[in-house]
mmCIF file with all atom_site columns, C-alpha atoms and ligand atoms in Angstrom:
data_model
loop_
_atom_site.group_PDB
_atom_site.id
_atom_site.type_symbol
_atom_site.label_atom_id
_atom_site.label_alt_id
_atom_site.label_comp_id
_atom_site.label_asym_id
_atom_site.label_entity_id
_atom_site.label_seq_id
_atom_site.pdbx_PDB_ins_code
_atom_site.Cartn_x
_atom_site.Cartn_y
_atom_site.Cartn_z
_atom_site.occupancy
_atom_site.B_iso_or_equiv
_atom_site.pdbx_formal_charge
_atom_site.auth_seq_id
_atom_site.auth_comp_id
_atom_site.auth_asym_id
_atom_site.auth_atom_id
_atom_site.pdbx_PDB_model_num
ATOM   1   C CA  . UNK A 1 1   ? 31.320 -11.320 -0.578  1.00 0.00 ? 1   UNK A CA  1
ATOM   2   C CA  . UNK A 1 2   ? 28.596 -11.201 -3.082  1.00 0.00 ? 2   UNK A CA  1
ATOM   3   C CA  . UNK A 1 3   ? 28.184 -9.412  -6.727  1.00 0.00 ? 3   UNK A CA  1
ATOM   4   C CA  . UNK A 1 4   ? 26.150 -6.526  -7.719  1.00 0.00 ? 4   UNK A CA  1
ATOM   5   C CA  . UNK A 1 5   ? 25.497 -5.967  -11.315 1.00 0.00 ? 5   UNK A CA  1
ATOM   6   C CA  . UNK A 1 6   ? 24.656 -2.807  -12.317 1.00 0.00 ? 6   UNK A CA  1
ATOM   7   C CA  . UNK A 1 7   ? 22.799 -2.244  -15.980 1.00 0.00 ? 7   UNK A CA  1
ATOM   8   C CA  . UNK A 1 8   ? 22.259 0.993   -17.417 1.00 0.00 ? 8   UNK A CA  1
ATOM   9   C CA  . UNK A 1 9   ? 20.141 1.262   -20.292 1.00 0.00 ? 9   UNK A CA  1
ATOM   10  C CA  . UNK A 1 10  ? 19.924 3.147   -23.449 1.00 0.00 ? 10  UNK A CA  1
ATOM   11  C CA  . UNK A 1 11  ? 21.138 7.217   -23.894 1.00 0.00 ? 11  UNK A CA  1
ATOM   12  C CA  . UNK A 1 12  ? 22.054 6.592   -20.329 1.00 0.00 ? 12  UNK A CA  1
ATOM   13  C CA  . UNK A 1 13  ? 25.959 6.932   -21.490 1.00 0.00 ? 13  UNK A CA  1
ATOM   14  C CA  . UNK A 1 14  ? 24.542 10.896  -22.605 1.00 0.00 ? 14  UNK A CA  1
ATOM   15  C CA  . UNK A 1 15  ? 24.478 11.774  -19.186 1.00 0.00 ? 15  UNK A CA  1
ATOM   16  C CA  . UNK A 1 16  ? 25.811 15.148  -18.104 1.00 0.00 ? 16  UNK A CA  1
ATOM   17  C CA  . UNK A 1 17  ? 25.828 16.166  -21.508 1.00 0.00 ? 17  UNK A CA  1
ATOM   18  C CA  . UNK A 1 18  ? 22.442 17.021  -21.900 1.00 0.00 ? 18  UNK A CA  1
ATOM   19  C CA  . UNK A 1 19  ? 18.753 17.900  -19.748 1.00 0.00 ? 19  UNK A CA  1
ATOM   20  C CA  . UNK A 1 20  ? 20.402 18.765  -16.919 1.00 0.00 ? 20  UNK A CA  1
ATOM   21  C CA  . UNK A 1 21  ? 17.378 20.023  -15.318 1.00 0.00 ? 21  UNK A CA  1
ATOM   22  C CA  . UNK A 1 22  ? 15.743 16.303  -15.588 1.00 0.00 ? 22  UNK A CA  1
ATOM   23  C CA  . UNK A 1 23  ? 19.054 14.259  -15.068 1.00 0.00 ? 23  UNK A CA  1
ATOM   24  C CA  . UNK A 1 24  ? 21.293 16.490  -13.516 1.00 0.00 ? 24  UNK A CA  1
ATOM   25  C CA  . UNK A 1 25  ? 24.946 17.414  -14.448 1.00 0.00 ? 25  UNK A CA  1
ATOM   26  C CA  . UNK A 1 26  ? 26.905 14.242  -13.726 1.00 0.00 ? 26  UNK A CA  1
ATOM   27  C CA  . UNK A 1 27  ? 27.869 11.597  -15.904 1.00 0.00 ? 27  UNK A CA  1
ATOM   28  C CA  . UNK A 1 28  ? 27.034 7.778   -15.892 1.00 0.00 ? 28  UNK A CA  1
ATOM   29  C CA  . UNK A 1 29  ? 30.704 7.489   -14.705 1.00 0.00 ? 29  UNK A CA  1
ATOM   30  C CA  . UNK A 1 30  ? 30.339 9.188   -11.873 1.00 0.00 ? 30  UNK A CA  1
ATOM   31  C CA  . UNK A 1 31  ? 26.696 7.272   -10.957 1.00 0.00 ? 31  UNK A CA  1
ATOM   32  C CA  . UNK A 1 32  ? 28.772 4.062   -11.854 1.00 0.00 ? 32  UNK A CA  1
ATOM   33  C CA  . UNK A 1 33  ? 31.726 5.015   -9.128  1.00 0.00 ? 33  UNK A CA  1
ATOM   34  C CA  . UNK A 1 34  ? 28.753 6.236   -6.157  1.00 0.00 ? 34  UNK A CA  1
ATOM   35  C CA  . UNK A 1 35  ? 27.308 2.433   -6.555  1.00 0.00 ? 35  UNK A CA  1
ATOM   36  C CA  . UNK A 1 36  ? 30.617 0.794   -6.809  1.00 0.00 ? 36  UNK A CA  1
ATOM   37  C CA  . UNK A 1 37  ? 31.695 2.616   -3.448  1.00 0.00 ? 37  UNK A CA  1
ATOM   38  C CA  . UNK A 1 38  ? 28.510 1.614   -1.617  1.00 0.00 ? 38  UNK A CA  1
ATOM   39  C CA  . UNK A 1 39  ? 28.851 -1.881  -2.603  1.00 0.00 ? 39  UNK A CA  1
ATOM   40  C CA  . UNK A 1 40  ? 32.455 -1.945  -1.633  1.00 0.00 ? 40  UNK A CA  1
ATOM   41  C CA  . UNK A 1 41  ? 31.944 -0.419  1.462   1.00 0.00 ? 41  UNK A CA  1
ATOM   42  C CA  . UNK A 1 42  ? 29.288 -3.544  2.677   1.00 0.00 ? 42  UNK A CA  1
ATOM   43  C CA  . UNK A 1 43  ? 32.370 -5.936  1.302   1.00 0.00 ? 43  UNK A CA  1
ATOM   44  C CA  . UNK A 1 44  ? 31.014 -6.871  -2.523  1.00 0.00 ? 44  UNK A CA  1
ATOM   45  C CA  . UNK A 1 45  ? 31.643 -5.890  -5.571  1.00 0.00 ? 45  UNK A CA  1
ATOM   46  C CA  . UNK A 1 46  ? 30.069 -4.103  -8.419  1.00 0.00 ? 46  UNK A CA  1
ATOM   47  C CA  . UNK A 1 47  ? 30.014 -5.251  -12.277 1.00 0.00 ? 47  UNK A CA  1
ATOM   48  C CA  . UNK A 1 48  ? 28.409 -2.522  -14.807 1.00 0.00 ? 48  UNK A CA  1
ATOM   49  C CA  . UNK A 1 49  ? 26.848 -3.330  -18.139 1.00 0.00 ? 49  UNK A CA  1
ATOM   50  C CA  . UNK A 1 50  ? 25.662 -0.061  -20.650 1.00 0.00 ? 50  UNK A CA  1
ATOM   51  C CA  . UNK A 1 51  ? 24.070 -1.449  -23.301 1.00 0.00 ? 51  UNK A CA  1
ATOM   52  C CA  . UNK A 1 52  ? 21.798 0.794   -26.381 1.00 0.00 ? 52  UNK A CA  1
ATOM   53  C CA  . UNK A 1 53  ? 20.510 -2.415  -27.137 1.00 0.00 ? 53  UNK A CA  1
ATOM   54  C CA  . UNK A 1 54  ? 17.310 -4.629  -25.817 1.00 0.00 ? 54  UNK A CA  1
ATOM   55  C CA  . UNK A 1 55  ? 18.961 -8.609  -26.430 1.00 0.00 ? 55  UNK A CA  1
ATOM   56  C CA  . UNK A 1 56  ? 22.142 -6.791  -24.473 1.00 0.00 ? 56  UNK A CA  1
ATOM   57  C CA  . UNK A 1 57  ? 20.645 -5.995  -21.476 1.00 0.00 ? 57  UNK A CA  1
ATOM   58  C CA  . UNK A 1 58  ? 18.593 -9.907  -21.625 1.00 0.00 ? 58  UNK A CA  1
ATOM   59  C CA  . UNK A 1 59  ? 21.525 -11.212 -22.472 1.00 0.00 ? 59  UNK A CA  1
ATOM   60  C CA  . UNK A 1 60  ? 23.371 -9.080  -19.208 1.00 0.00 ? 60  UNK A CA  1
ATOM   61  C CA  . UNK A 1 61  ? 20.299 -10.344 -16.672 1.00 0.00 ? 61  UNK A CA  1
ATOM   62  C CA  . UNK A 1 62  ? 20.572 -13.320 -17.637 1.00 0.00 ? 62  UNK A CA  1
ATOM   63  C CA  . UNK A 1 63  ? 24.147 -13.169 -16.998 1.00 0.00 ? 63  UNK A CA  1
ATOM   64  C CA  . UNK A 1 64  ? 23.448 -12.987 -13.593 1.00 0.00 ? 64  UNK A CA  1
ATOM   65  C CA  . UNK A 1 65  ? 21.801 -16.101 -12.770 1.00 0.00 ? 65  UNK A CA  1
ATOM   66  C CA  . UNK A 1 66  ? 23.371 -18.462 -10.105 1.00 0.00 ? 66  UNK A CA  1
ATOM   67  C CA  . UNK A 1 67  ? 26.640 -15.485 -10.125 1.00 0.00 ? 67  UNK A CA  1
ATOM   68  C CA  . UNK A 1 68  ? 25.417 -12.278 -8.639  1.00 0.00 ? 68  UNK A CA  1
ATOM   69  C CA  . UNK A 1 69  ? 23.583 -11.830 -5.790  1.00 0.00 ? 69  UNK A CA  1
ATOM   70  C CA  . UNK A 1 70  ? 21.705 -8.615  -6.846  1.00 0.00 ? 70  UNK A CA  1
ATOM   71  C CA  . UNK A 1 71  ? 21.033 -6.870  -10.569 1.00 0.00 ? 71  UNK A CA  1
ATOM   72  C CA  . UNK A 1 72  ? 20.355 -3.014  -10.109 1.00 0.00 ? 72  UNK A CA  1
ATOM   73  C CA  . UNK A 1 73  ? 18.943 -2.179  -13.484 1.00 0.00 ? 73  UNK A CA  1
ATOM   74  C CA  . UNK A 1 74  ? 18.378 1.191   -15.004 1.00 0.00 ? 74  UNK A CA  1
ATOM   75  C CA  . UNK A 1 75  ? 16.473 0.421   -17.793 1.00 0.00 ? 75  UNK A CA  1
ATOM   76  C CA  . UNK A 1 76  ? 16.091 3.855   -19.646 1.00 0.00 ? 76  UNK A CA  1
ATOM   77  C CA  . UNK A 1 77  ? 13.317 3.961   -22.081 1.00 0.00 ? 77  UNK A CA  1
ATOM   78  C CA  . UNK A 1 78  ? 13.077 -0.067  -22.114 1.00 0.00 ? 78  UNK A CA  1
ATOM   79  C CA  . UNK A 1 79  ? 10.852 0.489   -18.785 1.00 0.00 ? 79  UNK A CA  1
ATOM   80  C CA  . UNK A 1 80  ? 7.868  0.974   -20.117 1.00 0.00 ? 80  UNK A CA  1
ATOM   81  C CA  . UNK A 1 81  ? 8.656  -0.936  -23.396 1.00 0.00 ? 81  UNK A CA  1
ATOM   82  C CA  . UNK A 1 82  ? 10.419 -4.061  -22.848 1.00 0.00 ? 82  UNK A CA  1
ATOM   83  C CA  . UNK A 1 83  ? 8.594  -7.333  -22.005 1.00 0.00 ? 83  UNK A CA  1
ATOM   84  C CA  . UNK A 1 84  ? 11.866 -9.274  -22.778 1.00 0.00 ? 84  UNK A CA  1
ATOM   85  C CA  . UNK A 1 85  ? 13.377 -7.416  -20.292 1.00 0.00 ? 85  UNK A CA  1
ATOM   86  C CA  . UNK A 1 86  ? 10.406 -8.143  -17.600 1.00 0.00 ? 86  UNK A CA  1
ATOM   87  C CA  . UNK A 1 87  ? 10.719 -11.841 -18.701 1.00 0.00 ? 87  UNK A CA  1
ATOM   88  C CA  . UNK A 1 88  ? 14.363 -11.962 -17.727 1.00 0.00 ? 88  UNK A CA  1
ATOM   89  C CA  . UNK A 1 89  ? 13.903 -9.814  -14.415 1.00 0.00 ? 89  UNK A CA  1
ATOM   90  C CA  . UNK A 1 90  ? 11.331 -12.323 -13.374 1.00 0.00 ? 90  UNK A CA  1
ATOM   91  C CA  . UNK A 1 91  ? 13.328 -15.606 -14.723 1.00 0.00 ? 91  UNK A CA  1
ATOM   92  C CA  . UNK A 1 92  ? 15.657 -14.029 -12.178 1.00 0.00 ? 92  UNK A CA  1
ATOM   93  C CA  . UNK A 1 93  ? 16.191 -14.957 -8.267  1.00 0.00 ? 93  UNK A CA  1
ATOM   94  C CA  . UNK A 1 94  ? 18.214 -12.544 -6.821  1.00 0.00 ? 94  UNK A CA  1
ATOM   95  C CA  . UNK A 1 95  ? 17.764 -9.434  -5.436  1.00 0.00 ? 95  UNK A CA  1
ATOM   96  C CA  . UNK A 1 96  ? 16.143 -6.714  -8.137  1.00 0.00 ? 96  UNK A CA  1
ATOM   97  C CA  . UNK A 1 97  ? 16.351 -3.081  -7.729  1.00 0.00 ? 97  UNK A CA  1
ATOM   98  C CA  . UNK A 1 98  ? 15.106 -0.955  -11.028 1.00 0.00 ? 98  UNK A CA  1
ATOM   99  C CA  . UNK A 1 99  ? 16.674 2.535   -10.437 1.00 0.00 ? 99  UNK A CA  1
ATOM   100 C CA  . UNK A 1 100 ? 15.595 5.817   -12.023 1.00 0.00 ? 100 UNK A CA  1
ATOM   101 C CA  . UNK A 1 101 ? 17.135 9.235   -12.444 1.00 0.00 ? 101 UNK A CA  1
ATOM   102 C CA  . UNK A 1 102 ? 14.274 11.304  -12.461 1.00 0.00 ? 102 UNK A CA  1
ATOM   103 C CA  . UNK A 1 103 ? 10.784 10.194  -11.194 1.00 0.00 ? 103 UNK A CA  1
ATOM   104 C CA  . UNK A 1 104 ? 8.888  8.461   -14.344 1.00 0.00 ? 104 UNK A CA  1
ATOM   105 C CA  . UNK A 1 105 ? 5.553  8.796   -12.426 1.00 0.00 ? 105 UNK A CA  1
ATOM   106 C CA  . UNK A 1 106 ? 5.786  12.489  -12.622 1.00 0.00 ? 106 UNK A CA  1
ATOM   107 C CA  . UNK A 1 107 ? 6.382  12.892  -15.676 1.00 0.00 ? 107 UNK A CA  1
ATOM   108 C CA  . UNK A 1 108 ? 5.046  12.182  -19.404 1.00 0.00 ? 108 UNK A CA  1
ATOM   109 C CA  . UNK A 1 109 ? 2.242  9.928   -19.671 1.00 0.00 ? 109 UNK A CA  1
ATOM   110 C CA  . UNK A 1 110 ? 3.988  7.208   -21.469 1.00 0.00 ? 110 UNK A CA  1
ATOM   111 C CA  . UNK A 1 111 ? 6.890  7.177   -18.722 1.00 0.00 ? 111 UNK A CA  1
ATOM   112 C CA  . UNK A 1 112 ? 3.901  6.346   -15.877 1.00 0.00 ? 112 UNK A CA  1
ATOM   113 C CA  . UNK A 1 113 ? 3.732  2.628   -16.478 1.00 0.00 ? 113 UNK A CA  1
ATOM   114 C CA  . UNK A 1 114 ? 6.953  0.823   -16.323 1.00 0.00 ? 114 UNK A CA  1
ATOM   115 C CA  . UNK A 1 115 ? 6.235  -2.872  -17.600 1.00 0.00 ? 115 UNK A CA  1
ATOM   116 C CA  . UNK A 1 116 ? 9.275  -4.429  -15.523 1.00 0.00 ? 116 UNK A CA  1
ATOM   117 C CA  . UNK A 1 117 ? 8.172  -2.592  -11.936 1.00 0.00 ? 117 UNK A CA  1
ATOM   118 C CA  . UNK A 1 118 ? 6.226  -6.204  -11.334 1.00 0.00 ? 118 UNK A CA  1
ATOM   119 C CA  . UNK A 1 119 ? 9.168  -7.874  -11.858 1.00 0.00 ? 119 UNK A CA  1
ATOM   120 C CA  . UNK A 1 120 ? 11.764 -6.643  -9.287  1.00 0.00 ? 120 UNK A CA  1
ATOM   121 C CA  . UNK A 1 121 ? 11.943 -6.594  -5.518  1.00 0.00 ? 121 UNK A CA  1
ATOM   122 C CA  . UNK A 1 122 ? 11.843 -2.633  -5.335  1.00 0.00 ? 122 UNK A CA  1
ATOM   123 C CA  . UNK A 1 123 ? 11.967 0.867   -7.037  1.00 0.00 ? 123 UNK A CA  1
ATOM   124 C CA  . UNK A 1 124 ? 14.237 3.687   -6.383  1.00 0.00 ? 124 UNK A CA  1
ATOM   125 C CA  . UNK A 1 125 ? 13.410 6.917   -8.275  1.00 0.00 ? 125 UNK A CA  1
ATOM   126 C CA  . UNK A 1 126 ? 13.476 10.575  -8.200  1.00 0.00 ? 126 UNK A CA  1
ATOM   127 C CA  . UNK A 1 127 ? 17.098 10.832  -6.404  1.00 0.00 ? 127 UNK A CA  1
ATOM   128 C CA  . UNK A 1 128 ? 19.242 11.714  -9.110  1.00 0.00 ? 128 UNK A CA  1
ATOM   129 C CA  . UNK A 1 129 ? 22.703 10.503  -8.610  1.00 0.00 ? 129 UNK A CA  1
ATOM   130 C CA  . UNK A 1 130 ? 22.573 9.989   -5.335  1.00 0.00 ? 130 UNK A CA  1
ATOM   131 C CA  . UNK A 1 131 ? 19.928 7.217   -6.257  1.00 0.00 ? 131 UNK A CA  1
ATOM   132 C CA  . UNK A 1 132 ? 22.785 4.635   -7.490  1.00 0.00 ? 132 UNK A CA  1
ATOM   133 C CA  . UNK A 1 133 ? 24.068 4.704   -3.775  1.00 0.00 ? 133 UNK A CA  1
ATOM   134 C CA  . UNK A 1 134 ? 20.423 4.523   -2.701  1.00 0.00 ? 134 UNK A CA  1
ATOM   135 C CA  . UNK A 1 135 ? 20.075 1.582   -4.904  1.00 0.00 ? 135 UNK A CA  1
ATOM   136 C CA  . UNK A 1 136 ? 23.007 -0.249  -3.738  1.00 0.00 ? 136 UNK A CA  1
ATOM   137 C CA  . UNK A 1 137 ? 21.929 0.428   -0.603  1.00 0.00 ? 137 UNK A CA  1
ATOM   138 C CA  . UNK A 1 138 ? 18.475 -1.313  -0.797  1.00 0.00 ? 138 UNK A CA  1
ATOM   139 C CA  . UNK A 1 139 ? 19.816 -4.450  -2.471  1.00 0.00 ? 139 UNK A CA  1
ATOM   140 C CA  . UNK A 1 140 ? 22.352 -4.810  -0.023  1.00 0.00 ? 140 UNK A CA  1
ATOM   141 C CA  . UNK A 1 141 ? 20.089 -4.943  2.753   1.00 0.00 ? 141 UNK A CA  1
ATOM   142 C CA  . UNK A 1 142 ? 17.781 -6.961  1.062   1.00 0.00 ? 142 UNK A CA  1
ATOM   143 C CA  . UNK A 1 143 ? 20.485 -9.949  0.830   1.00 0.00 ? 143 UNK A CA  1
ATOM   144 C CA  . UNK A 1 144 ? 19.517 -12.806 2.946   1.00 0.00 ? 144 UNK A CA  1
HETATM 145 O O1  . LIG B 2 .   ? 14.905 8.650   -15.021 1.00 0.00 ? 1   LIG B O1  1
HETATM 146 C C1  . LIG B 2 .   ? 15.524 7.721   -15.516 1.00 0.00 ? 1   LIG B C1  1
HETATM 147 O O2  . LIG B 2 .   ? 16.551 7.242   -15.037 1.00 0.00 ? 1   LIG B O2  1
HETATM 148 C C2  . LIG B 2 .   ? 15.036 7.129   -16.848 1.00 0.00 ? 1   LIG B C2  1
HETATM 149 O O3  . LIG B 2 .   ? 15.218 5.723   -16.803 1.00 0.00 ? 1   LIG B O3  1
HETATM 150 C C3  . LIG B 2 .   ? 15.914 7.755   -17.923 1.00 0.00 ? 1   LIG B C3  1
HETATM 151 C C4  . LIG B 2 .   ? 15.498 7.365   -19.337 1.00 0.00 ? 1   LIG B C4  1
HETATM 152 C C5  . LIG B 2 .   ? 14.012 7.597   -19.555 1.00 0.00 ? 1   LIG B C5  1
HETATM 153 O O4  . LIG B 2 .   ? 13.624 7.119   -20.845 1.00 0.00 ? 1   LIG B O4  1
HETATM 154 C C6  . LIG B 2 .   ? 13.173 6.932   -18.495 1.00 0.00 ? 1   LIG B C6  1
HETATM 155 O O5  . LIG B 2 .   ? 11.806 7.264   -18.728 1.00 0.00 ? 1   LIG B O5  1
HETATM 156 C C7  . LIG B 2 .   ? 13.571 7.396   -17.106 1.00 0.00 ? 1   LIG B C7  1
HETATM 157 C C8  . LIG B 2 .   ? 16.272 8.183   -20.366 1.00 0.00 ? 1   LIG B C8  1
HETATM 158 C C9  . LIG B 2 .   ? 17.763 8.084   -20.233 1.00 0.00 ? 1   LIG B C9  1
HETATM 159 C C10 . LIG B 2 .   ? 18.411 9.014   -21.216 1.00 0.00 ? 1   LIG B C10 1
HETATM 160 O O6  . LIG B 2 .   ? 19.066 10.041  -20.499 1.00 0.00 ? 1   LIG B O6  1
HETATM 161 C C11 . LIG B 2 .   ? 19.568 11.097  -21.190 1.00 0.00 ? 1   LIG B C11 1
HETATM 162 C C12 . LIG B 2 .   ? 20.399 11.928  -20.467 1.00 0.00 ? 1   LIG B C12 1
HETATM 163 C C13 . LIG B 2 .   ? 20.945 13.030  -21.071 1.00 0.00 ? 1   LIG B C13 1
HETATM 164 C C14 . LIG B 2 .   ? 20.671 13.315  -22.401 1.00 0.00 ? 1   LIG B C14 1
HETATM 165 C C15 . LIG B 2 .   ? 19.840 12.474  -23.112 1.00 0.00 ? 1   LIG B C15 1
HETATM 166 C C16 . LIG B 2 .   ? 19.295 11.358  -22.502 1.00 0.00 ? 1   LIG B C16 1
#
């Protein structure tokens, strides 16, 4: 039985509250219980860290090392920002999955370039909620 951490980044806890038409009309809760289902139903369990705050989400990454065999990381707006975040990604051995919502590369300019996309095994984006379980999904299979 392995761990999957799950971070979700900032404004991400405004889900369902707000651009509905971008993010849909469920909540981060709901997201969190999808991914904790599909990693139950392969026999592992899920942590989940929100964080607003950059050192957070290092400091949750990090957490992972040598303890979880897979980080799924939502990194809201720290995706195209956050080369702290990239460093820690790629200090990291496990399985990486970033996870998106909507689908930055459709959108505004500044959302085309995510600055941790080098640093993690795969993407999943553009699936709405039903991405989490996508997500899980991916880095489950991806476990040697
Ligand atoms: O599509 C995604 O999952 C994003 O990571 C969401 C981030 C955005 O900055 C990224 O470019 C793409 C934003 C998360 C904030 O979500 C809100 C939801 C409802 C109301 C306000 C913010």
């Amino acid at each position: 039985m392995a761990v999957v951490l799950l971070i979700s980044g900032p404004n991400l806890n405004l889900l369902g509250t707000r651009q509905p038409e971008i993010y849909g009309t469920d909540t981060l809760d709901d997201c969190v219980a999808d991914a904790r289902t599909a990693a139950e139903a392969h026999g592992h369990t899920l942590e989940h860290v929100w964080s607003n705050h950059e050192g957070d989400l290092v400091d949750a990454v990090q957490s992972a090392r040598g303890r979880c065999a897979a980080v799924v990381i939502n990194p809201g707006a720290y995706t195209h920002s956050s080369y702290a975040l990239a460093d820690a990604l790629a200090a990291y051995d496990g399985v990486k999955v970033e996870l998106h919502l909507s689908n930055p590369a459709a959108r505004e300019e500044w959302r085309r370039r995510s600055v941790v996309a080098p640093c993690v095994t795969g993407t999943v984006a553009g699936f709405g909620r039903a991405g989490y379980r996508l997500a899980v999904e991916a880095a489950v299979g991806a476990l040697a």
